[in-house]
Coordinates of C-alpha atoms in Angstrom, one line a residue:
Chain A
M1 CA 20.1 -13.1 36.1
T2 CA 23.2 -14.7 34.8
K3 CA 24.8 -14.2 31.3
E4 CA 23.8 -17.7 30.2
E5 CA 20.2 -17.1 31.3
I6 CA 19.8 -13.8 29.4
L7 CA 21.4 -15.2 26.3
Q8 CA 19.0 -18.1 26.4
L9 CA 16.1 -15.8 27.0
A10 CA 17.1 -13.5 24.1
R11 CA 17.4 -16.5 21.8
K12 CA 13.9 -17.6 22.7
V13 CA 12.4 -14.2 22.3
T14 CA 14.0 -13.6 18.9
S15 CA 13.0 -17.0 17.5
G16 CA 9.4 -16.6 18.5
I17 CA 9.3 -19.5 20.9
A18 CA 9.3 -17.6 24.2
T19 CA 6.3 -18.2 26.5
E20 CA 4.2 -15.3 27.7
E21 CA 6.1 -15.4 31.0
E22 CA 9.4 -15.3 29.2
L23 CA 8.2 -12.4 27.1
A24 CA 7.1 -10.6 30.2
L25 CA 10.5 -11.2 31.8
Y26 CA 12.4 -9.9 28.9
N27 CA 10.1 -6.9 28.8
R28 CA 10.9 -6.2 32.5
I29 CA 14.6 -6.4 31.8
F30 CA 14.3 -4.0 28.9
D31 CA 12.2 -1.6 31.0
S32 CA 14.6 -1.8 34.0
F33 CA 17.3 -0.1 31.8
Q34 CA 15.0 2.7 30.7
T35 CA 15.6 6.1 32.3
A36 CA 13.2 8.9 32.8
P37 CA 10.7 8.7 29.9
E38 CA 11.4 10.9 26.9
H39 CA 14.4 12.6 28.4
W40 CA 17.2 13.1 26.0
D41 CA 20.6 13.2 27.8
E42 CA 22.7 15.3 25.5
E43 CA 25.9 14.5 27.2
L44 CA 25.4 10.8 26.7
L45 CA 23.5 10.7 23.4
G46 CA 24.9 13.7 21.6
N47 CA 23.0 16.5 20.1
Q48 CA 19.5 15.2 19.3
Q49 CA 19.0 17.1 16.1
Q50 CA 22.4 16.0 14.8
V51 CA 21.9 12.3 15.7
I52 CA 18.5 12.2 14.1
E53 CA 19.7 13.9 10.9
E54 CA 22.6 11.5 10.6
I55 CA 20.3 8.5 10.9
H56 CA 17.9 10.1 8.5
E57 CA 20.6 10.5 5.9
G58 CA 21.4 6.9 6.2
I59 CA 17.8 5.9 5.7
V60 CA 17.5 8.1 2.6
A61 CA 20.7 6.7 1.2
R62 CA 19.5 3.2 1.7
M63 CA 16.0 3.9 0.3
K64 CA 17.7 5.3 -2.8
A65 CA 20.0 2.3 -3.1
A66 CA 17.0 0.0 -2.8
S67 CA 15.2 1.8 -5.6
I68 CA 18.2 1.6 -7.8
R69 CA 18.5 -2.1 -7.0
R70 CA 14.9 -2.5 -8.1
R71 CA 15.6 -0.6 -11.3
F72 CA 18.6 -2.7 -11.9
R73 CA 16.6 -5.9 -11.4
L74 CA 14.3 -4.6 -14.1
K75 CA 17.3 -4.0 -16.4
M76 CA 18.5 -7.5 -15.7
W77 CA 15.1 -8.8 -16.7
T78 CA 15.3 -6.8 -20.0
A79 CA 18.7 -8.3 -20.5
A80 CA 17.2 -11.8 -20.1
A81 CA 14.6 -10.9 -22.7
A82 CA 17.5 -9.8 -25.0
V83 CA 19.2 -13.1 -24.5
I84 CA 16.2 -15.0 -25.6
F85 CA 15.8 -12.6 -28.4
L86 CA 19.4 -13.1 -29.5
A87 CA 19.0 -16.9 -29.3
L88 CA 16.1 -16.5 -31.7
V89 CA 18.2 -14.4 -34.0
A90 CA 20.9 -17.1 -33.9
G91 CA 18.2 -19.6 -34.8
W92 CA 17.3 -17.6 -37.9
Y93 CA 20.9 -17.6 -39.1
L94 CA 20.9 -21.4 -39.1
W95 CA 18.1 -21.4 -41.7
P96 CA 18.7 -20.7 -45.4
V97 CA 18.1 -16.9 -45.5
K98 CA 16.3 -15.4 -48.5
Q99 CA 17.6 -11.9 -47.9
P100 CA 20.2 -10.4 -45.5
V101 CA 18.5 -9.5 -42.2
S102 CA 20.3 -6.2 -42.1
N103 CA 18.3 -5.0 -45.1
A104 CA 15.0 -5.7 -43.5
V105 CA 15.0 -2.2 -42.1
E106 CA 16.2 0.4 -44.6
T107 CA 17.0 3.9 -43.6
V108 CA 16.7 6.1 -46.6
A109 CA 16.9 9.6 -45.2
G110 CA 17.3 11.2 -41.8
K111 CA 18.6 10.1 -38.5
E112 CA 17.8 7.5 -36.0
I113 CA 14.4 8.1 -34.4
P114 CA 15.1 7.8 -30.6
A115 CA 12.8 6.9 -27.8
P116 CA 11.1 9.8 -26.1
V117 CA 13.4 11.3 -23.5
S118 CA 10.9 13.5 -21.6
N119 CA 7.3 13.9 -20.6
S120 CA 5.5 16.8 -22.2
A121 CA 2.0 17.8 -21.6
V122 CA -0.2 20.8 -21.9
I123 CA -2.9 21.7 -19.2
T124 CA -5.7 23.9 -20.5
L125 CA -7.3 25.8 -17.6
A126 CA -11.0 26.8 -17.4
D127 CA -10.2 30.2 -18.8
G128 CA -8.5 28.8 -21.8
S129 CA -5.0 29.6 -20.7
K130 CA -2.4 26.9 -21.2
I131 CA 0.3 25.7 -18.9
Y132 CA 3.2 23.5 -20.1
L133 CA 4.4 20.7 -18.0
D134 CA 8.1 21.8 -18.3
S135 CA 7.1 25.2 -16.9
I136 CA 5.6 23.8 -13.7
A137 CA 9.0 23.9 -12.1
Q138 CA 9.6 21.0 -9.8
G139 CA 8.0 21.7 -6.4
K140 CA 6.8 25.1 -7.4
A141 CA 3.1 25.5 -6.8
L142 CA 0.5 27.1 -9.0
K143 CA -2.9 28.3 -7.7
Q144 CA -6.3 27.9 -9.3
G145 CA -9.0 29.0 -7.0
N146 CA -8.3 27.1 -3.7
I147 CA -6.6 24.3 -5.6
T148 CA -2.8 24.0 -5.8
I149 CA -1.1 22.5 -8.8
T150 CA 2.4 21.3 -8.2
G151 CA 5.0 19.5 -10.4
E152 CA 6.2 16.5 -8.4
G153 CA 9.2 15.6 -10.5
E154 CA 9.5 14.1 -13.9
G155 CA 6.2 13.7 -15.6
D156 CA 4.2 13.9 -12.4
I157 CA 1.5 16.6 -11.6
Q158 CA -0.5 16.8 -8.4
Y159 CA -3.8 18.7 -7.8
M160 CA -4.4 19.4 -4.1
G161 CA -7.0 21.1 -2.0
Q162 CA -10.8 21.5 -1.7
D163 CA -13.0 24.0 -3.4
Q164 CA -16.7 24.5 -3.9
Q165 CA -16.0 26.2 -7.2
V166 CA -15.3 23.6 -9.9
S167 CA -13.2 24.4 -12.9
I168 CA -12.7 22.0 -15.8
N169 CA -9.1 21.4 -16.8
T170 CA -7.8 19.4 -19.7
I171 CA -4.4 17.7 -19.8
S172 CA -3.1 16.6 -23.2
V173 CA -0.1 14.5 -23.7
P174 CA 1.3 14.7 -27.3
R175 CA 2.5 11.8 -29.4
G176 CA 6.2 11.2 -28.8
S177 CA 6.1 11.9 -25.1
K178 CA 6.5 9.5 -22.2
P179 CA 3.2 8.9 -20.2
V180 CA 2.3 11.6 -17.6
S181 CA 1.0 10.8 -14.2
L182 CA -1.6 13.1 -12.7
G183 CA -3.0 13.2 -9.1
L184 CA -6.5 14.5 -8.9
A185 CA -7.7 16.5 -5.8
D186 CA -9.8 13.5 -4.6
G187 CA -6.7 11.2 -4.4
T188 CA -7.3 9.4 -7.6
R189 CA -4.2 8.9 -9.8
V190 CA -4.4 8.9 -13.6
W191 CA -1.6 7.9 -16.0
V192 CA -2.2 9.5 -19.4
D193 CA -0.5 7.9 -22.4
A194 CA 1.0 9.7 -25.3
G195 CA -1.6 10.9 -27.9
S196 CA -4.3 11.0 -25.2
S197 CA -6.1 13.6 -23.1
L198 CA -8.2 13.8 -20.0
Q199 CA -10.8 16.3 -19.0
F200 CA -11.2 16.6 -15.3
P201 CA -12.7 18.9 -12.6
T202 CA -10.2 20.6 -10.3
A203 CA -12.3 19.8 -7.3
F204 CA -15.0 17.3 -6.4
P205 CA -17.6 19.0 -4.1
G206 CA -20.6 17.4 -5.8
K207 CA -22.3 14.0 -5.4
E208 CA -20.5 12.4 -8.3
R209 CA -17.1 12.5 -9.8
E210 CA -16.6 12.4 -13.5
V211 CA -13.7 12.6 -16.0
T212 CA -13.7 12.3 -19.7
V213 CA -11.0 10.4 -21.7
T214 CA -9.7 10.5 -25.2
G215 CA -7.1 7.9 -25.9
Q216 CA -5.5 5.7 -23.3
V217 CA -5.4 6.2 -19.6
Y218 CA -4.8 4.1 -16.5
L219 CA -6.9 5.0 -13.5
D220 CA -6.3 4.2 -9.9
V221 CA -9.5 5.5 -8.4
K222 CA -9.7 6.6 -4.8
G223 CA -12.6 4.7 -3.3
D224 CA -15.4 6.8 -2.0
P225 CA -18.9 5.2 -1.6
E226 CA -20.5 8.6 -1.1
K227 CA -19.2 9.9 -4.5
P228 CA -19.3 7.4 -7.3
F229 CA -16.6 7.9 -10.0
F230 CA -17.6 7.9 -13.7
V231 CA -15.3 7.8 -16.7
R232 CA -16.7 9.0 -20.0
N233 CA -15.2 8.4 -23.3
T234 CA -15.6 11.0 -26.0
I235 CA -15.3 8.6 -28.9
E236 CA -17.7 5.8 -28.2
G237 CA -19.9 7.4 -25.7
T238 CA -19.0 4.7 -23.3
R239 CA -19.4 5.3 -19.6
V240 CA -17.5 3.4 -17.0
E241 CA -18.9 3.4 -13.4
V242 CA -16.1 2.8 -11.0
L243 CA -16.5 1.2 -7.6
G244 CA -13.0 1.9 -6.2
T245 CA -10.5 0.4 -8.4
A246 CA -7.6 0.3 -10.9
F247 CA -8.2 -0.1 -14.6
N248 CA -7.0 0.7 -18.0
L249 CA -9.1 2.4 -20.6
K250 CA -8.0 2.5 -24.2
A251 CA -10.2 4.4 -26.6
F252 CA -8.4 5.5 -29.7
S253 CA -11.0 5.9 -32.5
I254 CA -9.3 3.2 -34.6
A255 CA -9.5 0.5 -32.0
G256 CA -12.9 0.8 -30.4
T257 CA -12.9 1.1 -26.6
Q258 CA -11.3 -1.4 -24.4
V259 CA -11.7 -1.3 -20.6
T260 CA -9.5 -3.7 -18.7
L261 CA -9.9 -4.2 -15.0
V262 CA -6.8 -4.7 -12.9
S263 CA -8.4 -4.7 -9.4
G264 CA -11.6 -3.7 -7.7
A265 CA -14.9 -3.5 -9.7
V266 CA -16.3 -1.5 -12.5
N267 CA -19.5 -1.5 -14.6
V268 CA -19.2 -0.5 -18.2
R269 CA -22.3 1.0 -19.8
S270 CA -22.9 1.6 -23.5
G271 CA -26.3 2.7 -24.5
N272 CA -28.6 0.3 -22.7
E273 CA -26.0 -2.4 -22.2
L274 CA -24.3 -2.7 -18.8
K275 CA -21.5 -5.1 -18.1
P276 CA -19.9 -5.6 -14.7
L277 CA -16.2 -6.5 -14.9
Q278 CA -14.1 -8.8 -12.8
P279 CA -10.4 -8.2 -12.2
G280 CA -8.3 -9.6 -15.1
Q281 CA -11.2 -9.2 -17.6
Q282 CA -11.6 -6.9 -20.5
V283 CA -14.5 -5.6 -22.4
E284 CA -14.5 -4.1 -25.9
V285 CA -17.1 -1.7 -27.0
N286 CA -17.3 -1.6 -30.8
G287 CA -18.4 1.3 -33.1
S288 CA -22.1 0.4 -32.8
G289 CA -21.9 0.4 -29.0
H290 CA -22.0 -3.3 -28.5
I291 CA -20.1 -4.7 -25.5
T292 CA -18.0 -7.9 -25.8
L293 CA -16.5 -9.6 -22.8
R294 CA -13.0 -11.1 -23.0
P295 CA -12.4 -13.1 -19.9
D296 CA -8.8 -13.9 -20.5
I297 CA -6.5 -11.2 -21.6
N298 CA -2.7 -10.7 -21.4
M299 CA -2.5 -8.0 -18.7
E300 CA 1.2 -7.4 -19.5
Q301 CA 0.3 -6.5 -23.1
V302 CA -2.5 -4.1 -21.9
L303 CA -0.3 -2.4 -19.3
G304 CA 2.9 -2.4 -21.3
W305 CA 2.7 1.3 -22.1
K306 CA 2.6 2.1 -18.4
N307 CA 5.4 -0.2 -17.5
G308 CA 7.8 1.0 -20.2
M309 CA 7.5 -2.1 -22.4
F310 CA 6.1 -2.9 -25.8
V311 CA 4.4 -6.2 -25.3
F312 CA 2.8 -7.7 -28.4
D313 CA 1.3 -11.1 -27.9
G314 CA 0.0 -12.0 -31.4
A315 CA -0.8 -8.5 -32.5
D316 CA -1.5 -7.4 -36.1
I317 CA 0.8 -4.9 -37.8
Q318 CA -1.7 -2.1 -37.6
T319 CA -2.1 -2.4 -33.9
I320 CA 1.7 -2.4 -33.5
M321 CA 2.2 0.5 -35.8
N322 CA -0.4 2.5 -34.0
E323 CA 1.5 2.0 -30.7
L324 CA 4.8 2.9 -32.4
D325 CA 3.1 6.0 -33.9
R326 CA 2.1 7.3 -30.5
H327 CA 5.4 6.5 -28.8
Y328 CA 7.8 7.7 -31.5
D329 CA 5.5 10.3 -33.2
I330 CA 5.9 8.9 -36.8
D331 CA 3.8 8.6 -39.9
V332 CA 3.1 5.2 -41.2
K333 CA 2.4 4.3 -44.9
Y334 CA 1.4 0.8 -46.0
E335 CA 2.5 -0.6 -49.3
A336 CA 1.3 -4.1 -48.7
A337 CA -1.3 -5.8 -46.6
I338 CA 0.4 -7.8 -43.8
N339 CA -2.0 -10.3 -42.3
E340 CA 0.3 -12.2 -40.0
K341 CA 0.3 -11.6 -36.2
F342 CA 3.5 -10.7 -34.4
V343 CA 5.0 -11.6 -31.0
L344 CA 7.5 -9.1 -29.6
R345 CA 8.5 -7.7 -26.3
I346 CA 11.0 -5.0 -26.1
S347 CA 11.7 -1.9 -23.9
R348 CA 10.2 1.4 -24.9
N349 CA 13.5 3.0 -24.3
V350 CA 15.2 1.8 -27.5
P351 CA 15.3 3.7 -30.8
L352 CA 12.5 2.9 -33.3
S353 CA 14.9 1.0 -35.7
E354 CA 15.5 -1.6 -33.0
V355 CA 11.8 -2.3 -32.6
L356 CA 11.3 -2.5 -36.4
Q357 CA 14.4 -4.8 -36.7
G358 CA 12.7 -7.1 -34.2
L359 CA 9.6 -7.3 -36.4
A360 CA 11.5 -7.6 -39.6
M361 CA 13.5 -10.5 -38.3
T362 CA 10.5 -12.6 -39.0
Q363 CA 10.9 -11.8 -42.7
L364 CA 7.2 -11.3 -43.0
V365 CA 7.5 -7.6 -43.1
H366 CA 9.9 -5.0 -44.4
F367 CA 10.3 -1.4 -43.3
K368 CA 11.8 1.7 -44.9
I369 CA 12.5 4.7 -42.8
E370 CA 12.3 8.0 -44.6
G371 CA 12.7 10.9 -42.2
R372 CA 9.8 10.3 -39.8
T373 CA 7.7 8.3 -42.3
I374 CA 7.8 4.6 -42.0
I375 CA 6.9 2.6 -45.1
V376 CA 5.6 -0.9 -44.4
S377 CA 5.9 -3.5 -47.2
R378 CA 6.6 -7.2 -47.7
Chain B
M1 CA 4.9 5.6 -4.9
G2 CA 2.6 8.1 -3.4
D3 CA 4.0 11.3 -2.1
G4 CA 1.7 11.1 0.8
D5 CA 3.6 8.0 1.9
H6 CA 6.8 10.0 1.9
A7 CA 5.3 12.8 4.0
A8 CA 3.8 10.4 6.4
F9 CA 7.0 8.4 6.7
E10 CA 9.0 11.6 7.4
A11 CA 6.5 12.7 10.1
L12 CA 6.7 9.2 11.6
Y13 CA 10.5 9.3 11.6
R14 CA 10.7 12.8 13.2
R15 CA 8.2 12.0 15.8
H16 CA 9.4 8.6 17.0
S17 CA 13.1 8.1 16.2
P18 CA 14.4 10.0 19.3
M19 CA 12.4 7.7 21.6
M20 CA 13.6 4.6 19.7
Y21 CA 17.2 5.7 19.8
Q22 CA 17.1 6.5 23.5
A23 CA 15.4 3.2 24.4
A24 CA 18.0 1.2 22.5
F25 CA 20.8 3.2 23.9
A26 CA 19.8 2.5 27.5
L27 CA 20.8 -1.1 27.0
L28 CA 23.4 -1.1 24.2
K29 CA 25.2 2.1 25.1
D30 CA 26.7 2.2 21.6
R31 CA 25.8 5.1 19.4
Q32 CA 26.6 3.3 16.1
A33 CA 24.6 0.2 17.0
C34 CA 21.6 2.3 17.9
S35 CA 21.8 4.4 14.7
D36 CA 21.9 1.2 12.7
L37 CA 19.1 -0.3 14.6
V38 CA 16.8 2.7 14.1
Q39 CA 17.7 2.8 10.5
D40 CA 16.9 -0.9 10.0
I41 CA 13.5 -0.5 11.5
F42 CA 12.5 2.5 9.4
I43 CA 13.8 0.9 6.2
W44 CA 11.9 -2.2 7.0
L45 CA 8.8 -0.1 7.8
W46 CA 9.2 1.7 4.4
E47 CA 9.5 -1.5 2.4
K48 CA 6.6 -3.2 4.1
R49 CA 4.4 -0.1 4.2
E50 CA 1.8 -1.6 2.0
E51 CA 1.5 -4.9 3.9
L52 CA 1.5 -3.6 7.4
S53 CA -1.6 -2.3 9.2
I54 CA -0.4 -0.7 12.4
H55 CA -3.0 0.7 14.7
S56 CA -0.8 2.2 17.4
V57 CA 2.5 3.3 16.0
K58 CA 4.4 4.2 19.1
P59 CA 4.1 0.9 20.9
Y60 CA 4.7 -0.9 17.7
L61 CA 8.0 0.9 17.0
K62 CA 9.0 0.5 20.7
T63 CA 8.4 -3.3 20.4
A64 CA 10.4 -3.4 17.2
V65 CA 13.3 -1.8 19.2
K66 CA 12.9 -4.5 21.9
F67 CA 13.2 -7.3 19.3
K68 CA 16.2 -5.6 17.7
V69 CA 17.9 -5.2 21.1
A70 CA 17.2 -8.9 21.9
N71 CA 18.9 -9.8 18.7
Q72 CA 21.9 -7.8 19.6
I73 CA 22.1 -9.6 23.0
R74 CA 21.5 -13.0 21.4
S75 CA 24.3 -12.6 18.9
G76 CA 26.7 -11.3 21.7
K77 CA 26.9 -7.9 20.1
I78 CA 26.5 -6.1 23.4
R79 CA 29.0 -4.6 25.8
E80 CA 30.3 -6.9 28.5
S81 CA 29.2 -4.5 31.3
F82 CA 25.6 -5.2 30.4
F83 CA 25.7 -8.6 31.9
D84 CA 27.2 -7.2 35.2
E85 CA 24.6 -4.6 35.4
L86 CA 21.9 -7.1 34.7
S87 CA 23.0 -9.4 37.5
R88 CA 22.4 -6.6 39.9
R89 CA 19.0 -5.6 38.5
N90 CA 15.8 -5.9 40.4
L91 CA 13.5 -7.5 37.9
E92 CA 10.2 -6.7 39.7
S93 CA 7.7 -5.3 37.3
Q94 CA 8.0 -1.5 37.0
G95 CA 4.7 -0.6 35.6
T96 CA 1.2 -1.8 36.3
V97 CA 0.0 -5.3 35.4
A98 CA -2.0 -3.8 32.6
D99 CA 1.1 -2.1 31.1
E100 CA 3.0 -5.4 31.2
Q101 CA 0.1 -7.3 29.6
L102 CA 0.0 -4.7 26.9
A103 CA 3.7 -4.9 26.2
V104 CA 3.6 -8.7 26.0
K105 CA 0.6 -8.5 23.7
Q106 CA 2.6 -6.2 21.4
L107 CA 5.6 -8.6 21.4
K108 CA 3.3 -11.4 20.5
L109 CA 1.8 -9.4 17.7
L110 CA 5.1 -8.9 16.0
I111 CA 6.0 -12.6 16.3
Q112 CA 2.6 -13.5 14.8
Q113 CA 3.3 -11.2 11.9
A114 CA 6.6 -13.0 11.2
I115 CA 4.9 -16.4 11.4
D116 CA 2.2 -15.3 9.1
T117 CA 4.8 -14.7 6.4
L118 CA 5.7 -18.4 6.4
P119 CA 4.2 -20.8 3.7
P120 CA 1.3 -22.8 5.2
Q121 CA 3.1 -26.1 5.7
S122 CA 6.1 -24.5 7.3
R123 CA 3.8 -22.5 9.5
K124 CA 2.1 -25.6 10.6
I125 CA 5.4 -27.3 11.4
F126 CA 6.6 -24.2 13.3
L127 CA 3.4 -24.1 15.4
L128 CA 3.4 -27.8 16.1
R129 CA 6.9 -27.3 17.5
R130 CA 6.2 -24.2 19.4
E131 CA 2.7 -25.0 20.8
H132 CA 3.1 -28.7 21.3
N133 CA 6.8 -29.1 21.5
Y134 CA 6.6 -31.8 18.8
T135 CA 9.7 -33.6 17.6
N136 CA 10.3 -33.9 13.9
K137 CA 9.2 -37.5 14.1
E138 CA 5.9 -36.5 15.8
I139 CA 5.4 -33.7 13.2
A140 CA 6.0 -36.1 10.4
A141 CA 3.4 -38.5 11.9
E142 CA 0.9 -35.7 12.4
L143 CA 1.1 -34.3 8.9
G144 CA 1.5 -37.7 7.3
I145 CA 4.8 -36.9 5.7
T146 CA 8.3 -38.5 6.2
V147 CA 10.8 -37.1 8.8
K148 CA 13.1 -36.4 5.8
A149 CA 10.3 -34.2 4.3
V150 CA 9.9 -32.3 7.5
E151 CA 13.6 -31.6 7.7
K152 CA 13.8 -30.8 4.0
Q153 CA 10.8 -28.4 4.1
M154 CA 12.2 -26.7 7.2
T155 CA 15.6 -26.2 5.6
L156 CA 14.1 -24.9 2.4
S157 CA 11.7 -22.5 4.0
L158 CA 14.3 -21.3 6.4
K159 CA 16.5 -20.5 3.4
M160 CA 13.5 -18.8 1.7
I161 CA 12.7 -16.7 4.8
R162 CA 16.4 -15.8 5.3
K163 CA 16.5 -14.6 1.8
A164 CA 13.3 -12.7 2.0
M165 CA 13.8 -11.1 5.4
E166 CA 17.5 -10.7 5.7
P167 CA 17.6 -6.9 5.8
H168 CA 14.5 -6.7 7.8
L169 CA 13.5 -6.4 11.3
L170 CA 12.1 -9.9 11.7
E171 CA 15.2 -11.6 10.3
I172 CA 15.7 -12.3 14.0
L173 CA 12.7 -14.6 14.0
L174 CA 13.3 -18.1 12.8
L175 CA 16.7 -17.5 11.4
T176 CA 17.8 -18.2 14.9
M177 CA 15.5 -21.1 15.4
T178 CA 17.4 -24.2 16.3
F179 CA 16.2 -27.7 15.4
P180 CA 18.4 -30.1 17.3
E181 CA 17.1 -33.2 15.5
M182 CA 17.9 -31.6 12.2
H183 CA 21.6 -31.4 12.8
G184 CA 21.8 -34.8 14.5

C-alpha cells in the first residue's frame, strides 16, 4: 500500500465515510503492526509502571483544570448577573431619588455578617452519642456495626456497607452552615440544607426504605423496585413515595410542605389524598393537609440553595428573610409590613449586607443591622 | 460527582491503559504521542461518562485507539518509516473472519455515536452524502431547501461540532470531512 493510499484511507476512516471493506482494511493494517498480545517490551516502551503513572498524572491534571474551568464559567455567569444588576442600579440613579441608596442598609453595631465558609453538621448515632462533621477527618473511616462512615471531603459524608442490624441516625445541619451532602448505604444521595435535619437508617435490609425530614432536603434516590423509598415529614405528616427519582422537599413549619420533582416520579400522600407528580411540578401541602398542585414552578428558585444561589422570582419579604435567616444565622424583626414582592438573584457567597443592599435598592424596604439582628422597615 | 465514578474510572485506567499504549506505540513508535493519545481517550471517557453506555470496555477502548491512530496518520503526524514498513506489509487478515467482523462492527459503532451527536438536519445531510453519495444540489432537492441552505447548515453545524468535540476523541470525525462543492 502506498503513502497516498493509506492517507486517503485514514481520512475516510476518521471522517466516518469509509465503507465496511475500507474499515476492515484499516483494521488489518492496524493489526499487522501489533506484536505479541499484551507483552510489554520494557526496552522499547520504558518501565510500565512509570509510563502509566506519568500518563495518569496528566489525566488528573487535566481533569482538575476542566473542573476549574467549569467553576470559572460559573463565576463568569455570576459576573454577567452583576452587570445586569449594575445596569439596574445605574438606572435608579437616573431617577429622582428620595433618599441616598447607601442609607438603605444601615449598620448600627457589629461587623459584616459574612457568608458561611464551612459545612457543619452533627450526626447523632443510635446510642445517643454525637459525631461532629469536622471530626470525621477526610478519608478516615468510622465503624457502626457493619456500616462504615467516611468523610469524603468538604461537607460530604458517605455511609457504606450492608447490615441486618438497623440503627437510626440523625444528621442535623445548623443554621449558618453550607448544605451538607450525605450518601446513604443504598446509594441514595441527600443534600441537607442549613436549619434542617434528616433521620435515616444506617442500612436497608427490610422491604421498604424510609427516612424522615425536618426542613429542606434534596434527594437523589437510588431506584430499587424491590424496595420502595418513602420520605416522611415530621411537621405536616406528609409522606412521599418515591419511584426512583430526584426531588426537593421543603418543609419548614412556616412554609407548609413543598415537594418539587426534578426527574423520575413520586406520589405525595397526605391523609387520604394522593397526588402523583410529574417532573417540573410542585405540590404544596398546607397546615390542614390539603394538597395543591403547581404545574409551573421556577426550578431555579427551588434549587437555588443547592446550587449556591439566592433566586427570588417574585417572593415576599418573609420568604426571603427566612432563607437569609437559615443561611446567615440571623434574627429578623419586622417594624413594618412589606407587601411587595421582590425579584433578586445573587450568589450565596456574598456577605449579608450585599443581599440586603440588593433588596433595599428598590426603595420599598429598609434594613438596619444591629449585631446579628436585622430590623426590617419601610 | 459520585465517588464510585472515580473508583471505577481508576480501575478502568489501571486495567486498560497499558494495552492501549502498546497498541498505539506499535504504529506510532513515539512515546509522547502515545501518552497524549491515551490521555485524550480517558479524558473524553470521563467527560462523557454519563452519556456513554459501553458494554464491552476493552474492545471499545481499543477501537478508540484505532481512530486516534488513524487521525495521526491522516494529519501526517507519523514517522516517515511507517510508510516504508507499510509498503512491505502483508495485509492478509490475521485473525478469523469473525474477529474481523467484530472489529469492523466496533469501528462502526463509534462512528455512529459521533453521527448521533449531530443535530437532526445535519445528520440527515451527512447520511444522504455518505449512504447515497448525494451532491449538495441533490440534498437540497431531497430536503426541499436551497443549496445555499445546505451549505450554510453544514458550515454552521461543523463549527458547532468542532467547538463541542474539539478536545475529544471524535473530533476526528466530521472535522475532517471535505465537501468539495462547498469550497467551489
